[in-house]
PDB file of C-alpha atoms in Angstrom:
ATOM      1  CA  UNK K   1     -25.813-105.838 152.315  1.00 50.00           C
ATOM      2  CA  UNK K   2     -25.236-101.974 151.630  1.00 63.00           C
ATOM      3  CA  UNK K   3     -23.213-102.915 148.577  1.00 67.00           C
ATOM      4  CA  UNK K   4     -25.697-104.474 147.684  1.00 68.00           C
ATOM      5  CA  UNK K   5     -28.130-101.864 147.711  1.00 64.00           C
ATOM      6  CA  UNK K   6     -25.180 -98.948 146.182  1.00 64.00           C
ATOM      7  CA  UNK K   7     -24.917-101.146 143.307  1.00 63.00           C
ATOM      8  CA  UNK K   8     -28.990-101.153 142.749  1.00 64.00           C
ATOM      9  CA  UNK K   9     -29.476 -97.724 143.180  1.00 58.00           C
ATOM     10  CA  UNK K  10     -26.291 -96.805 140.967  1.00 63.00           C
ATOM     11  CA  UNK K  11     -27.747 -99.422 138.263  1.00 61.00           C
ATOM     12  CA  UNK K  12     -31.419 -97.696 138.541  1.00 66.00           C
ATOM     13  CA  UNK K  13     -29.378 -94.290 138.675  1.00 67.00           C
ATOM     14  CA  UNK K  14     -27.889 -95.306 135.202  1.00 70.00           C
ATOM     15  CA  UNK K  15     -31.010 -96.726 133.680  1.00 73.00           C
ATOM     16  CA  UNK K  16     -33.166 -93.325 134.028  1.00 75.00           C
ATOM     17  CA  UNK K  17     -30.028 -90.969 133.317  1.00 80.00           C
ATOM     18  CA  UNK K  18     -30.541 -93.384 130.164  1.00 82.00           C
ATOM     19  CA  UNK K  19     -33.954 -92.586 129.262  1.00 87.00           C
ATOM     20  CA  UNK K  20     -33.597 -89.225 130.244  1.00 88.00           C
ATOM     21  CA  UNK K  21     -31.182 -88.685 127.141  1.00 88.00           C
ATOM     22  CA  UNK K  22     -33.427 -91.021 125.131  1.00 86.00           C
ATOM     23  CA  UNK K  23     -35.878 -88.232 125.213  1.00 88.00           C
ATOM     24  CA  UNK K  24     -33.859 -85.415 124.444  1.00 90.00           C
ATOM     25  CA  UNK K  25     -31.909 -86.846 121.856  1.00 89.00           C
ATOM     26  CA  UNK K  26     -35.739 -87.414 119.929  1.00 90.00           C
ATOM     27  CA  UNK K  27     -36.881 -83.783 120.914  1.00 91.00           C
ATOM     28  CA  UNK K  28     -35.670 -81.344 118.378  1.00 91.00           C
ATOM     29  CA  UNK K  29     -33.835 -78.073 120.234  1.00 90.00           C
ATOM     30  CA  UNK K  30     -33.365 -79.610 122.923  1.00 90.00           C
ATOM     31  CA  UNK K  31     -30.776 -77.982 125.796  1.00 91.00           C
ATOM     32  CA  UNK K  32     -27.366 -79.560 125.475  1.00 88.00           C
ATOM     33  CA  UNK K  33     -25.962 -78.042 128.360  1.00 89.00           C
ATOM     34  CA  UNK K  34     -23.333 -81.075 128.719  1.00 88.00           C
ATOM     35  CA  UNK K  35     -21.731 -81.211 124.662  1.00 88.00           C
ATOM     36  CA  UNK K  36     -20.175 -84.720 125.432  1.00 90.00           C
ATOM     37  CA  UNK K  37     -23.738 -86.259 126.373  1.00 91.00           C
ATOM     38  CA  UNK K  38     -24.732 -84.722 122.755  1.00 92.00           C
ATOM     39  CA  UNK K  39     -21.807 -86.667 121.313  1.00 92.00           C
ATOM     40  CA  UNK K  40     -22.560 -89.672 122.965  1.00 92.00           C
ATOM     41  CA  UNK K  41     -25.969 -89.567 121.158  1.00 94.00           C
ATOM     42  CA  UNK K  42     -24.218 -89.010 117.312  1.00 94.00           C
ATOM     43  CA  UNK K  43     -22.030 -91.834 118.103  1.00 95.00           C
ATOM     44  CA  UNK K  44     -24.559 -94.149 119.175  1.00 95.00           C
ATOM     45  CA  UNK K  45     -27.122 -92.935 116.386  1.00 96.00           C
ATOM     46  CA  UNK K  46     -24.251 -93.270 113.691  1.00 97.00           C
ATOM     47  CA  UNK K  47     -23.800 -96.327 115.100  1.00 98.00           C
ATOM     48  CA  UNK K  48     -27.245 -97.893 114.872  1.00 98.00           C
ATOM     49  CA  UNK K  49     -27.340 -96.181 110.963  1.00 98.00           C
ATOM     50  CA  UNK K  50     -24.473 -97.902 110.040  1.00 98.00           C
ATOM     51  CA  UNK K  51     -25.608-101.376 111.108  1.00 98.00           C
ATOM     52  CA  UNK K  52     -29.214-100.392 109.094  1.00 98.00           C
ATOM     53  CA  UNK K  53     -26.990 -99.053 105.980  1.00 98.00           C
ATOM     54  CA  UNK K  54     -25.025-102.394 106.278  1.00 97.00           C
ATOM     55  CA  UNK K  55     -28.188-104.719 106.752  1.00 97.00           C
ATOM     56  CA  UNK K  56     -29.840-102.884 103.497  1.00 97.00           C
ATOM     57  CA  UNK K  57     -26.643-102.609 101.442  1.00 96.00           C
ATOM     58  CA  UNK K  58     -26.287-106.615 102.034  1.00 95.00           C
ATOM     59  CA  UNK K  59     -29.778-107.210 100.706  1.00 94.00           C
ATOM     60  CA  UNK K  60     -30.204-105.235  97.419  1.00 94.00           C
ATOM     61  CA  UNK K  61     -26.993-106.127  96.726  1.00 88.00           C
ATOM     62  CA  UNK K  62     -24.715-103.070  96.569  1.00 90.00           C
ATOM     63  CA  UNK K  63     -20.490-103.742  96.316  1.00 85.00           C
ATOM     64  CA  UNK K  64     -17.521-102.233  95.986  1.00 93.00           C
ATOM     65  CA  UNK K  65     -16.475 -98.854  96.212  1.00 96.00           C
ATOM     66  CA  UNK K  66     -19.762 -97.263  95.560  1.00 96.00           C
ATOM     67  CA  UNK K  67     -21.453 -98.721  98.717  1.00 95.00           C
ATOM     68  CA  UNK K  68     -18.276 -97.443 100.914  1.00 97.00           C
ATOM     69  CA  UNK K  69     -18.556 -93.840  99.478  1.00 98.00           C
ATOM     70  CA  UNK K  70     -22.746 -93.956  99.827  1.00 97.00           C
ATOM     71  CA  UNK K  71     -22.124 -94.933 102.664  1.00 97.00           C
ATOM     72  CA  UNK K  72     -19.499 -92.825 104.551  1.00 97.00           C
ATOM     73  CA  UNK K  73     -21.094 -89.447 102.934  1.00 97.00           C
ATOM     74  CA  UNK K  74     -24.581 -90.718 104.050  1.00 97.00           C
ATOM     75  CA  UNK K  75     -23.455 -91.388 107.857  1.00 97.00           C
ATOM     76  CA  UNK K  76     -21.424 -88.071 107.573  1.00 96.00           C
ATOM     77  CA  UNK K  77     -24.306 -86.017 105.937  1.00 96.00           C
ATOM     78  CA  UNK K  78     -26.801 -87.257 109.032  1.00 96.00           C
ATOM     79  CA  UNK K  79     -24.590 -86.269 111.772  1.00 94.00           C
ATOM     80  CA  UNK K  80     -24.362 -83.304 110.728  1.00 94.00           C
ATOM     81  CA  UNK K  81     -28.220 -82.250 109.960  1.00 94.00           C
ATOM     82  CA  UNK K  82     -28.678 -84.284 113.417  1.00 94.00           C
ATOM     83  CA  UNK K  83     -26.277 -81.867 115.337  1.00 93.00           C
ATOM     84  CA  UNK K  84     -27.383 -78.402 113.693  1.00 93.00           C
ATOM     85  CA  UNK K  85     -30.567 -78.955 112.176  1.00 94.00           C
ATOM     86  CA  UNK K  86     -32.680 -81.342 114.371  1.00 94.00           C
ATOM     87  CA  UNK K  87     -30.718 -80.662 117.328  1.00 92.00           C
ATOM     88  CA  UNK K  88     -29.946 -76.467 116.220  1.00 92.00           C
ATOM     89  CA  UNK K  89     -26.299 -77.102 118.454  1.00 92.00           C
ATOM     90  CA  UNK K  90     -23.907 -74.595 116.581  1.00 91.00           C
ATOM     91  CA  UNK K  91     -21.440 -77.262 114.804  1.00 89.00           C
ATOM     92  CA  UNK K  92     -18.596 -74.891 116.278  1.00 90.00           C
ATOM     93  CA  UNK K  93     -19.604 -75.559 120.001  1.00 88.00           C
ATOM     94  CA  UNK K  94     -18.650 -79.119 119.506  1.00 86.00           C
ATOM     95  CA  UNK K  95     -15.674 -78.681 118.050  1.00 88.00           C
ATOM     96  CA  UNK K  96     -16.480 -77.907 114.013  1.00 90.00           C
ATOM     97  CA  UNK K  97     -17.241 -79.954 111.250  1.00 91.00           C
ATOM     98  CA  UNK K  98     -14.563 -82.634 111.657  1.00 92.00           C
ATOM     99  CA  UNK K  99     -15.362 -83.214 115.332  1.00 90.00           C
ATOM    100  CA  UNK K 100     -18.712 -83.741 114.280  1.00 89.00           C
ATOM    101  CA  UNK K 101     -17.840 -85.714 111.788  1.00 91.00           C
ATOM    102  CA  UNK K 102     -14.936 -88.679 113.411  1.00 91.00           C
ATOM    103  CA  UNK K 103     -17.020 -88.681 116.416  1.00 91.00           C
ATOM    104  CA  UNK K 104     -17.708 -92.546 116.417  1.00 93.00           C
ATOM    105  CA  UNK K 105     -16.645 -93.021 112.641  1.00 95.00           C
ATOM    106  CA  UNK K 106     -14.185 -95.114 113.100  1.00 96.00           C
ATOM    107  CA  UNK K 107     -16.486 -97.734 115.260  1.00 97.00           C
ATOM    108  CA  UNK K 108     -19.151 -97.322 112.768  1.00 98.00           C
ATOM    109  CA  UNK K 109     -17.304 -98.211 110.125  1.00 98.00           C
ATOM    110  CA  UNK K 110     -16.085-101.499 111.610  1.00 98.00           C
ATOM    111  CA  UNK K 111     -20.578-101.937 112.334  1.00 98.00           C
ATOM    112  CA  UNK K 112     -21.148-101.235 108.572  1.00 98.00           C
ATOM    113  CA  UNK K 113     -18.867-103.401 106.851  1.00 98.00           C
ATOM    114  CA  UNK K 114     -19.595-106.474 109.335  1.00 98.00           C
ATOM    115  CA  UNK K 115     -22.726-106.636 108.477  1.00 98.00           C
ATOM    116  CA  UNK K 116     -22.613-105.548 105.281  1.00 96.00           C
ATOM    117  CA  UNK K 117     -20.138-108.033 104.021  1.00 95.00           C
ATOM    118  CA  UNK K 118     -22.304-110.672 106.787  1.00 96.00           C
ATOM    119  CA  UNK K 119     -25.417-110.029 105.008  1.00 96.00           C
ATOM    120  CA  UNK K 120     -24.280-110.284 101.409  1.00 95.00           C
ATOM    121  CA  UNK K 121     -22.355-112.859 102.179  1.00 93.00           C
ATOM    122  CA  UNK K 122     -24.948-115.145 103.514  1.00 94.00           C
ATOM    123  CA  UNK K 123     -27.855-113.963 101.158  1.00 93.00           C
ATOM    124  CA  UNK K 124     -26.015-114.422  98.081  1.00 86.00           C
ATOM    125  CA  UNK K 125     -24.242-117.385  98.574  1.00 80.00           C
ATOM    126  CA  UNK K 126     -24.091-119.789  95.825  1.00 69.00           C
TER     127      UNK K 126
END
């Protein structure tokens, strides 16, 4: 029975540490006292931007090289105003401008073409 109730309060403990960088992440300046919580949010945001840039790049249709260069600088290009603009975290704090810009690339990547090459392929079949 106290297992029971651990695993509860760890799951409710989760679910409001959750929210709690929900809001931050949408508050511009906010304090970023832990950087890796602050990377967690560019990873998931590139993330959910790469499966929008997919979805849209399916539908107008854009192909080929073009769409992978649009967009890898696009994804890069938001992180970073994200991080130092939105967010004003010094880029150097979190490890420079290639830090900022890996963090989750690789993932994202994988996100944008699946659904890229998912939506083209099944609104444009013939």
């Amino acid at each position: 029975m106290s297992s029971k109730k651990s695993s509860q309060l760890q799951a409710n403990s989760e679910t409001v540490h959750w929210k709690k960088t929900l809001a931050k992440a949408l508050v511009s300046g906010s304090e970023w006292p832990d950087k890796d919580e602050l990377l967690d949010v560019l990873y998931w945001g590139r993330q959910l931007l790469a499966l929008m840039i997919g979805i849209f790049w399916g539908f107008i249709p854009l192909h080929g090289f073009l769409a992978i260069v649009l967009y890898i600088a696009i994804s890069t290009a938001v992180g970073q105003l994200y991080a130092t603009n939105f967010q004003k975290v010094d880029e150097d704090s979190l490890g420079g401008f290639w830090e900022l810009a890996k963090e989750g690339f690789g993932s994202a990547f994988a996100t944008f073409m699946v659904s890229w090459i998912g939506v083209y392929s099944a609104s444009h079949f013939n």
